[in-house]
mmCIF file of C-alpha atoms in Angstrom:
data_model
loop_
_atom_site.group_PDB
_atom_site.id
_atom_site.type_symbol
_atom_site.label_atom_id
_atom_site.label_comp_id
_atom_site.label_asym_id
_atom_site.label_seq_id
_atom_site.Cartn_x
_atom_site.Cartn_y
_atom_site.Cartn_z
ATOM 1 C CA MET D 8 14.510 47.910 -9.987
ATOM 2 C CA SER D 9 18.160 48.067 -11.051
ATOM 3 C CA ALA D 10 19.914 45.246 -12.902
ATOM 4 C CA SER D 11 22.111 44.541 -9.866
ATOM 5 C CA GLU D 12 19.094 44.299 -7.544
ATOM 6 C CA SER D 13 17.359 41.947 -9.982
ATOM 7 C CA SER D 14 20.474 39.769 -10.195
ATOM 8 C CA THR D 15 20.784 39.648 -6.405
ATOM 9 C CA ARG D 16 17.134 38.690 -5.980
ATOM 10 C CA THR D 17 17.490 35.969 -8.623
ATOM 11 C CA ALA D 18 20.585 34.611 -6.896
ATOM 12 C CA VAL D 19 18.819 34.538 -3.526
ATOM 13 C CA SER D 20 15.881 32.484 -4.801
ATOM 14 C CA PHE D 21 17.242 30.461 -7.733
ATOM 15 C CA ASP D 22 18.568 27.444 -5.814
ATOM 16 C CA LEU D 23 15.497 27.293 -3.582
ATOM 17 C CA LEU D 24 13.177 27.513 -6.581
ATOM 18 C CA ALA D 25 15.176 24.808 -8.348
ATOM 19 C CA ILE D 26 15.107 22.440 -5.384
ATOM 20 C CA SER D 27 11.348 22.977 -4.968
ATOM 21 C CA ILE D 28 10.710 22.181 -8.642
ATOM 22 C CA VAL D 29 12.927 19.102 -8.424
ATOM 23 C CA SER D 30 11.074 17.971 -5.275
ATOM 24 C CA ILE D 31 7.705 18.223 -7.000
ATOM 25 C CA ALA D 32 9.063 16.427 -10.083
ATOM 26 C CA ILE D 33 10.525 13.574 -8.019
ATOM 27 C CA VAL D 34 7.256 13.144 -6.134
ATOM 28 C CA GLY D 35 5.445 12.979 -9.474
ATOM 29 C CA ILE D 36 7.859 10.353 -10.778
ATOM 30 C CA SER D 37 7.458 8.215 -7.655
ATOM 31 C CA SER D 38 3.670 8.463 -7.948
ATOM 32 C CA ALA D 39 3.723 7.253 -11.572
ATOM 33 C CA PRO D 40 6.418 4.539 -11.573
ATOM 34 C CA VAL D 41 5.336 3.008 -14.885
ATOM 35 C CA LEU D 42 6.510 6.130 -16.738
ATOM 36 C CA VAL D 43 10.150 5.848 -15.640
ATOM 37 C CA ALA D 44 12.576 2.917 -15.696
ATOM 38 C CA PRO D 45 13.190 1.403 -12.219
ATOM 39 C CA PHE D 46 16.924 2.186 -12.301
ATOM 40 C CA VAL D 47 16.317 5.849 -13.151
ATOM 41 C CA ARG D 48 13.489 6.189 -10.625
ATOM 42 C CA VAL D 49 15.452 4.635 -7.753
ATOM 43 C CA SER D 50 18.632 6.589 -8.562
ATOM 44 C CA LEU D 51 16.806 9.925 -8.716
ATOM 45 C CA GLY D 52 14.957 9.126 -5.501
ATOM 46 C CA ILE D 53 18.160 8.281 -3.636
ATOM 47 C CA VAL D 54 19.975 11.423 -4.834
ATOM 48 C CA PHE D 55 16.929 13.428 -3.819
ATOM 49 C CA VAL D 56 16.600 12.071 -0.271
ATOM 50 C CA LEU D 57 20.388 12.208 0.274
ATOM 51 C CA PHE D 58 20.630 15.888 -0.552
ATOM 52 C CA ALA D 59 17.442 17.928 -1.015
ATOM 53 C CA PRO D 60 15.899 18.021 2.497
ATOM 54 C CA GLY D 61 19.280 18.665 4.095
ATOM 55 C CA TYR D 62 20.060 21.491 1.676
ATOM 56 C CA ALA D 63 16.712 23.128 2.385
ATOM 57 C CA LEU D 64 17.311 22.883 6.143
ATOM 58 C CA VAL D 65 20.854 24.262 5.808
ATOM 59 C CA SER D 66 19.357 27.188 3.889
ATOM 60 C CA VAL D 67 16.946 27.819 6.764
ATOM 61 C CA LEU D 68 19.666 27.633 9.417
ATOM 62 C CA LEU D 69 22.290 29.570 7.433
ATOM 63 C CA PRO D 70 20.519 32.167 5.293
ATOM 64 C CA GLU D 71 23.590 34.418 5.078
ATOM 65 C CA ARG D 72 26.875 33.921 3.285
ATOM 66 C CA THR D 73 28.845 34.154 6.517
ATOM 67 C CA ALA D 74 28.654 32.695 10.006
ATOM 68 C CA ILE D 75 30.098 33.965 13.270
ATOM 69 C CA GLU D 76 32.913 31.720 14.454
ATOM 70 C CA SER D 77 35.110 32.629 17.452
ATOM 71 C CA GLY D 78 33.715 36.137 17.355
ATOM 72 C CA ARG D 79 34.584 36.677 13.695
ATOM 73 C CA ALA D 80 32.553 36.412 10.518
ATOM 74 C CA ARG D 81 33.658 33.595 8.222
ATOM 75 C CA GLN D 82 32.304 32.800 4.787
ATOM 76 C CA ILE D 83 30.620 29.408 4.476
ATOM 77 C CA THR D 84 31.794 27.666 1.321
ATOM 78 C CA ILE D 85 29.546 25.754 -1.036
ATOM 79 C CA ALA D 86 31.517 22.600 -0.221
ATOM 80 C CA GLU D 87 30.659 23.011 3.468
ATOM 81 C CA ARG D 88 26.997 23.525 2.616
ATOM 82 C CA LEU D 89 26.995 20.353 0.522
ATOM 83 C CA VAL D 90 28.567 18.300 3.300
ATOM 84 C CA MET D 91 26.107 19.671 5.867
ATOM 85 C CA SER D 92 23.224 18.996 3.455
ATOM 86 C CA ILE D 93 24.109 15.323 3.189
ATOM 87 C CA GLY D 94 24.559 15.009 6.953
ATOM 88 C CA LEU D 95 21.229 16.661 7.767
ATOM 89 C CA SER D 96 19.429 14.611 5.101
ATOM 90 C CA ALA D 97 20.742 11.479 6.812
ATOM 91 C CA ILE D 98 18.958 12.705 9.954
ATOM 92 C CA ILE D 99 15.739 14.011 8.391
ATOM 93 C CA VAL D 100 14.852 10.974 6.276
ATOM 94 C CA PRO D 101 14.957 8.388 9.124
ATOM 95 C CA LEU D 102 12.886 10.751 11.280
ATOM 96 C CA VAL D 103 10.266 10.889 8.523
ATOM 97 C CA GLY D 104 10.253 7.087 8.464
ATOM 98 C CA TYR D 105 9.760 6.898 12.229
ATOM 99 C CA ALA D 106 6.975 9.483 12.048
ATOM 100 C CA LEU D 107 5.155 7.490 9.360
ATOM 101 C CA HIS D 108 5.574 4.306 11.381
ATOM 102 C CA TYR D 109 4.227 5.729 14.630
ATOM 103 C CA ALA D 110 1.415 7.487 12.793
ATOM 104 C CA THR D 111 0.426 3.995 11.547
ATOM 105 C CA LEU D 112 0.616 5.213 7.961
ATOM 106 C CA ARG D 113 1.746 3.109 5.044
ATOM 107 C CA ILE D 114 5.524 3.153 4.637
ATOM 108 C CA ASP D 115 6.905 2.568 1.159
ATOM 109 C CA GLY D 116 9.181 4.336 -1.297
ATOM 110 C CA ALA D 117 6.451 6.527 -2.769
ATOM 111 C CA ALA D 118 5.169 7.598 0.655
ATOM 112 C CA MET D 119 8.676 8.413 1.893
ATOM 113 C CA VAL D 120 9.502 10.480 -1.202
ATOM 114 C CA SER D 121 6.162 12.308 -0.995
ATOM 115 C CA PHE D 122 6.598 13.286 2.653
ATOM 116 C CA VAL D 123 10.273 14.202 2.194
ATOM 117 C CA GLY D 124 9.309 16.266 -0.854
ATOM 118 C CA ALA D 125 6.631 18.133 1.086
ATOM 119 C CA ILE D 126 9.075 18.842 3.916
ATOM 120 C CA THR D 127 11.723 20.012 1.436
ATOM 121 C CA VAL D 128 9.361 22.464 -0.271
ATOM 122 C CA ALA D 129 8.164 23.796 3.099
ATOM 123 C CA LEU D 130 11.755 24.310 4.273
ATOM 124 C CA ALA D 131 12.654 25.977 0.956
ATOM 125 C CA VAL D 132 9.812 28.479 1.400
ATOM 126 C CA LEU D 133 10.953 29.175 4.965
ATOM 127 C CA ALA D 134 14.555 29.566 3.784
ATOM 128 C CA TRP D 135 13.452 32.020 1.103
ATOM 129 C CA GLY D 136 11.772 34.138 3.761
ATOM 130 C CA ARG D 137 14.876 33.997 5.971
ATOM 131 C CA ARG D 138 17.113 35.082 3.101
ATOM 132 C CA ARG D 139 14.834 38.003 2.273
ATOM 133 C CA LEU D 140 15.427 39.304 5.793
ATOM 134 C CA ALA D 141 19.183 38.640 5.811
ATOM 135 C CA SER D 142 21.648 41.508 5.378
ATOM 136 C CA ASP D 143 24.014 39.438 3.213
ATOM 137 C CA PRO D 144 21.933 36.525 1.924
ATOM 138 C CA PHE D 145 23.470 33.441 0.391
ATOM 139 C CA GLY D 146 22.402 32.665 -3.148
ATOM 140 C CA ILE D 147 23.486 30.998 -6.356
ATOM 141 C CA ASP D 148 23.427 33.213 -9.440
ATOM 142 C CA PRO D 149 22.635 31.038 -12.484
ATOM 143 C CA PHE D 150 23.956 33.753 -14.785
ATOM 144 C CA GLY D 151 27.353 33.907 -13.099
ATOM 145 C CA ALA D 152 28.537 30.539 -14.376
ATOM 146 C CA MET D 153 30.919 32.092 -16.913
ATOM 147 C CA ASP D 154 32.585 34.272 -14.278
ATOM 148 C CA ARG D 155 33.019 31.279 -11.972
ATOM 149 C CA THR D 156 34.528 29.270 -14.805
ATOM 150 C CA LYS D 157 37.077 32.025 -15.457
ATOM 151 C CA ALA D 158 37.897 32.213 -11.751
ATOM 152 C CA PHE D 159 38.402 28.462 -11.678
ATOM 153 C CA LEU D 160 41.011 28.723 -14.419
ATOM 154 C CA VAL D 161 42.830 31.655 -12.806
ATOM 155 C CA VAL D 162 42.596 31.440 -9.008
ATOM 156 C CA PRO D 163 44.144 28.315 -7.380
ATOM 157 C CA ARG D 164 42.039 28.499 -4.217
ATOM 158 C CA GLN D 165 38.799 28.632 -6.135
ATOM 159 C CA ARG D 166 40.049 25.822 -8.339
ATOM 160 C CA ARG D 167 40.605 23.624 -5.286
ATOM 161 C CA GLU D 168 37.189 24.493 -3.890
ATOM 162 C CA THR D 169 35.484 23.782 -7.192
ATOM 163 C CA ALA D 170 37.321 20.485 -7.524
ATOM 164 C CA LEU D 171 36.149 19.526 -4.035
ATOM 165 C CA ASN D 172 32.568 20.431 -4.921
ATOM 166 C CA ALA D 173 32.806 18.364 -8.097
ATOM 167 C CA ALA D 174 34.241 15.407 -6.179
ATOM 168 C CA ILE D 175 31.380 15.533 -3.680
ATOM 169 C CA VAL D 176 28.762 15.674 -6.429
ATOM 170 C CA VAL D 177 30.407 12.836 -8.364
ATOM 171 C CA GLY D 178 30.600 10.767 -5.172
ATOM 172 C CA ILE D 179 26.889 11.270 -4.517
ATOM 173 C CA VAL D 180 25.961 10.342 -8.083
ATOM 174 C CA VAL D 181 28.166 7.228 -8.088
ATOM 175 C CA ALA D 182 26.809 6.083 -4.717
ATOM 176 C CA ALA D 183 23.233 6.678 -5.822
ATOM 177 C CA ALA D 184 23.789 4.864 -9.104
ATOM 178 C CA THR D 185 25.319 1.879 -7.309
ATOM 179 C CA ILE D 186 22.492 1.661 -4.801
ATOM 180 C CA GLY D 187 19.943 2.239 -7.542
ATOM 181 C CA VAL D 188 21.246 -0.609 -9.677
ATOM 182 C CA THR D 189 21.296 -2.909 -6.660
ATOM 183 C CA ALA D 190 17.790 -1.955 -5.576
ATOM 184 C CA ALA D 191 16.396 -2.242 -9.098
ATOM 185 C CA THR D 192 17.944 -5.625 -9.873
ATOM 186 C CA ASN D 193 18.062 -7.323 -6.479
ATOM 187 C CA GLU D 194 15.498 -10.096 -6.196
ATOM 188 C CA ASN D 195 16.867 -11.555 -2.973
ATOM 189 C CA GLY D 196 15.717 -8.908 -0.512
ATOM 190 C CA GLU D 197 13.719 -9.826 2.553
ATOM 191 C CA ARG D 198 10.185 -11.010 1.876
ATOM 192 C CA TYR D 199 7.724 -11.353 4.713
ATOM 193 C CA THR D 200 4.122 -10.953 5.821
ATOM 194 C CA GLU D 201 2.864 -9.066 8.854
ATOM 195 C CA PHE D 202 -0.054 -10.723 10.658
ATOM 196 C CA TYR D 203 -1.714 -9.155 13.678
ATOM 197 C CA LEU D 204 -4.901 -8.711 15.700
ATOM 198 C CA LEU D 205 -6.512 -5.433 16.685
ATOM 199 C CA SER D 206 -9.593 -4.515 18.656
ATOM 200 C CA GLY D 207 -12.155 -1.953 17.566
ATOM 201 C CA GLY D 208 -13.664 -1.347 14.161
ATOM 202 C CA ALA D 209 -11.748 -1.950 10.943
ATOM 203 C CA GLU D 210 -13.715 0.785 9.173
ATOM 204 C CA THR D 211 -12.799 3.417 11.770
ATOM 205 C CA GLU D 212 -9.656 4.812 13.268
ATOM 206 C CA GLY D 213 -10.445 3.053 16.554
ATOM 207 C CA ALA D 214 -8.677 -0.220 15.817
ATOM 208 C CA VAL D 215 -5.828 -0.657 18.308
ATOM 209 C CA ALA D 216 -3.464 -3.411 19.398
ATOM 210 C CA ASP D 217 -5.040 -3.840 22.831
ATOM 211 C CA GLY D 218 -8.434 -3.823 24.511
ATOM 212 C CA TYR D 219 -9.412 -7.225 23.127
ATOM 213 C CA PRO D 220 -12.694 -8.729 24.379
ATOM 214 C CA VAL D 221 -11.799 -10.726 27.498
ATOM 215 C CA GLU D 222 -15.141 -12.122 28.610
ATOM 216 C CA VAL D 223 -17.875 -13.515 26.402
ATOM 217 C CA THR D 224 -21.133 -15.191 27.344
ATOM 218 C CA SER D 225 -21.802 -18.499 25.635
ATOM 219 C CA GLY D 226 -24.050 -17.879 22.653
ATOM 220 C CA ASP D 227 -22.795 -14.330 22.189
ATOM 221 C CA SER D 228 -20.099 -13.150 19.795
ATOM 222 C CA ALA D 229 -16.797 -11.281 20.012
ATOM 223 C CA ALA D 230 -15.192 -9.117 17.324
ATOM 224 C CA PHE D 231 -11.545 -8.813 16.347
ATOM 225 C CA VAL D 232 -9.783 -7.008 13.518
ATOM 226 C CA VAL D 233 -7.410 -9.189 11.492
ATOM 227 C CA GLY D 234 -4.515 -7.334 9.852
ATOM 228 C CA ILE D 235 -2.340 -8.639 7.009
ATOM 229 C CA ALA D 236 0.487 -6.653 5.376
ATOM 230 C CA ASN D 237 2.011 -8.216 2.264
ATOM 231 C CA HIS D 238 5.754 -7.583 1.743
ATOM 232 C CA GLU D 239 6.265 -10.680 -0.414
ATOM 233 C CA ARG D 240 6.684 -8.743 -3.707
ATOM 234 C CA GLU D 241 3.744 -10.560 -5.243
ATOM 235 C CA SER D 242 0.001 -10.635 -4.763
ATOM 236 C CA ILE D 243 -1.110 -13.462 -2.482
ATOM 237 C CA THR D 244 -4.441 -14.965 -1.531
ATOM 238 C CA TYR D 245 -3.970 -15.931 2.111
ATOM 239 C CA THR D 246 -6.062 -18.440 4.033
ATOM 240 C CA VAL D 247 -6.884 -17.757 7.685
ATOM 241 C CA VAL D 248 -7.949 -20.568 10.015
ATOM 242 C CA VAL D 249 -9.538 -19.516 13.317
ATOM 243 C CA GLN D 250 -9.410 -21.921 16.255
ATOM 244 C CA LEU D 251 -10.640 -21.793 19.836
ATOM 245 C CA GLN D 252 -8.237 -23.762 22.040
ATOM 246 C CA ARG D 253 -8.393 -25.000 25.619
ATOM 247 C CA ILE D 254 -4.947 -24.982 27.239
ATOM 248 C CA ASP D 255 -3.688 -27.111 30.138
ATOM 249 C CA ALA D 256 -2.215 -24.287 32.220
ATOM 250 C CA ALA D 257 -0.789 -26.749 34.771
ATOM 251 C CA ALA D 258 1.347 -28.547 32.192
ATOM 252 C CA ASP D 259 4.887 -27.315 31.616
ATOM 253 C CA ASP D 260 4.365 -27.190 27.868
ATOM 254 C CA ARG D 261 0.862 -25.659 28.174
ATOM 255 C CA ALA D 262 -0.470 -28.366 25.872
ATOM 256 C CA ILE D 263 -3.679 -27.945 23.907
ATOM 257 C CA THR D 264 -6.282 -30.313 25.350
ATOM 258 C CA GLU D 265 -9.184 -29.341 23.110
ATOM 259 C CA ARG D 266 -9.643 -27.216 20.032
ATOM 260 C CA VAL D 267 -12.377 -26.413 17.557
ATOM 261 C CA VAL D 268 -12.250 -24.617 14.225
ATOM 262 C CA LEU D 269 -14.490 -21.562 14.361
ATOM 263 C CA ASP D 270 -13.987 -20.297 10.824
ATOM 264 C CA THR D 271 -11.837 -20.414 7.689
ATOM 265 C CA PHE D 272 -11.670 -17.559 5.190
ATOM 266 C CA GLU D 273 -9.482 -16.142 2.417
ATOM 267 C CA VAL D 274 -7.984 -12.661 2.063
ATOM 268 C CA SER D 275 -6.354 -11.388 -1.142
ATOM 269 C CA VAL D 276 -3.634 -8.767 -0.584
ATOM 270 C CA ASP D 277 -1.657 -7.052 -3.337
ATOM 271 C CA SER D 278 2.111 -6.725 -3.070
ATOM 272 C CA GLY D 279 3.042 -3.841 -0.789
ATOM 273 C CA ASP D 280 -0.537 -3.446 0.399
ATOM 274 C CA SER D 281 -2.248 -4.231 3.696
ATOM 275 C CA VAL D 282 -5.761 -5.266 4.666
ATOM 276 C CA GLU D 283 -7.567 -4.974 7.993
ATOM 277 C CA ARG D 284 -10.820 -6.912 8.214
ATOM 278 C CA GLU D 285 -13.275 -7.222 11.081
ATOM 279 C CA HIS D 286 -13.958 -10.822 12.043
ATOM 280 C CA VAL D 287 -16.649 -11.995 14.448
ATOM 281 C CA ILE D 288 -16.364 -15.274 16.364
ATOM 282 C CA GLU D 289 -19.009 -17.246 18.249
ATOM 283 C CA PRO D 290 -17.250 -19.402 20.884
ATOM 284 C CA THR D 291 -18.393 -23.016 21.101
ATOM 285 C CA LEU D 292 -16.338 -23.899 24.192
ATOM 286 C CA GLU D 293 -16.813 -22.618 27.736
ATOM 287 C CA GLY D 294 -14.151 -21.924 30.340
ATOM 288 C CA GLU D 295 -11.437 -19.536 31.449
ATOM 289 C CA ASP D 296 -8.263 -18.646 29.556
ATOM 290 C CA LEU D 297 -9.406 -20.005 26.230
ATOM 291 C CA ARG D 298 -7.104 -19.054 23.379
ATOM 292 C CA VAL D 299 -8.498 -17.618 20.159
ATOM 293 C CA THR D 300 -5.806 -18.474 17.611
ATOM 294 C CA TYR D 301 -5.598 -17.118 14.075
ATOM 295 C CA LEU D 302 -3.413 -19.185 11.736
ATOM 296 C CA LEU D 303 -2.238 -17.671 8.456
ATOM 297 C CA TYR D 304 -1.319 -19.723 5.398
ATOM 298 C CA ALA D 305 0.108 -18.395 2.147
ATOM 299 C CA GLU D 306 -0.907 -21.665 0.511
ATOM 300 C CA THR D 307 -3.628 -24.250 1.113
ATOM 301 C CA PRO D 308 -3.734 -25.171 4.829
ATOM 302 C CA LEU D 309 -2.836 -28.671 5.932
ATOM 303 C CA GLU D 310 -5.554 -31.056 7.093
ATOM 304 C CA ASP D 311 -4.432 -30.490 10.690
ATOM 305 C CA PRO D 312 -3.663 -26.742 10.938
ATOM 306 C CA THR D 313 -1.493 -25.783 13.907
ATOM 307 C CA ALA D 314 0.717 -22.875 14.922
ATOM 308 C CA GLU D 315 3.729 -25.039 14.060
ATOM 309 C CA ASN D 316 2.770 -25.572 10.417
ATOM 310 C CA ALA D 317 1.199 -22.142 9.830
ATOM 311 C CA TYR D 318 3.116 -19.397 8.015
ATOM 312 C CA ARG D 319 2.137 -16.883 10.701
ATOM 313 C CA SER D 320 -0.012 -17.040 13.825
ATOM 314 C CA THR D 321 -1.405 -14.671 16.411
ATOM 315 C CA HIS D 322 -3.834 -15.067 19.306
ATOM 316 C CA ALA D 323 -5.845 -13.477 22.096
ATOM 317 C CA TRP D 324 -7.211 -14.837 25.380
ATOM 318 C CA ILE D 325 -10.887 -14.863 26.379
ATOM 319 C CA ASP D 326 -13.120 -16.277 29.117
ATOM 320 C CA VAL D 327 -16.388 -17.834 27.965
ATOM 321 C CA THR D 328 -19.046 -18.053 30.663
ATOM 322 C CA ALA D 329 -22.258 -20.058 30.554
ATOM 323 C CA SER D 330 -25.365 -18.115 29.676
ATOM 324 C CA VAL D 331 -27.923 -17.587 32.419
ATOM 325 C CA THR D 332 -31.447 -18.579 31.420
ATOM 326 C CA ALA D 333 -34.396 -17.121 33.229
ATOM 327 C CA SER D 334 -36.450 -19.660 35.217
#
C-alpha cells in the first residue's frame, strides 16, 4: 500500500472512528456519574447529542465530497456539514425520546445518551461502508492540520470558511456550557410523581393500562397493578390508601354515599426510579359501578383520606355481584 493510499484511507475513517470512540466514552461517563462533575457531565452530554448523531447521519447520506446540485457537482463544505449535523441531531434525539416513551422504557439522561450513542456508532459504521464504496469519499485527514493552517493564513476564502467553522464550534460549546451550568445548578425544575393503575401481572410484560377486572363475585378477589414513578429528586416512601366507594350516579356531583378502606400500604421509590406492584383487593360492598380508588400520599395520610386531600389519585370501576350458594 502506497503512502498516499494509506493517507486517503486514514482520512476516510478518522472522523468516524473518533466520533465512535467519543460516543462510547460519553455513554461510559453517563453510566458512572459519580466519576465526573455534574457540570462537565451535562455539558459533554449536551454537546454530544447536539452534534454526534447528526454528523453520523450526514456521513451516511453524503459519503462523497461533492453533491449534485442543478445538474452540476458542488463540493460540500465542512461548515455545511456542521450545520446539517446540528439540524439532524435536533430531529434524531426527540425521536429517540418518543421511541423510549412508546416502548414503555425508562426515560432519563443516561438512557437517552446510551441509545443515542448506540445509534451514532451504528450510523458511523454504515457511513464508513458507504465511504469505502464512494468514488471520491469525504474524510478528515488528521495529519493535514499543518497544511490547512498554512492555507488559512494565505487563502482568503479558506480563511473565511475556517472562521465560520470556528464560530459554529464556539457557539455550540458556549450554548452547551450555558445549558450545562443551568441544568447542574437549577434546583427549581419541575418535580412530580406519576401514579397509575394497570391490569395484568407486575412481574410480566402483560401489564397494560386497560382490561381492568369489571365484574367480581362477592367473596372473590380482583388484582390490579399499582405504578409509581418518582420524579421528585429525592427518595420517598409513599403511602397508598385503597377505598371501595359507592357513588350516587343520579346526583349532579356524583357524591360518594358509602366508602370502605380496603387496604393501606407503603411503597419506597428512589429518585428517578419507578415501581409497579401487584395489589389484590377483596370487595366488601356489593352493587354496580363501584369505584376502586387508590389514593397516594407522599406524607402520612390524613385521618379522613379523600381524593381532594391526596397527592395523587387514580381509580377503576367494578361491579360486585352476590355469591350464589348451592341449596
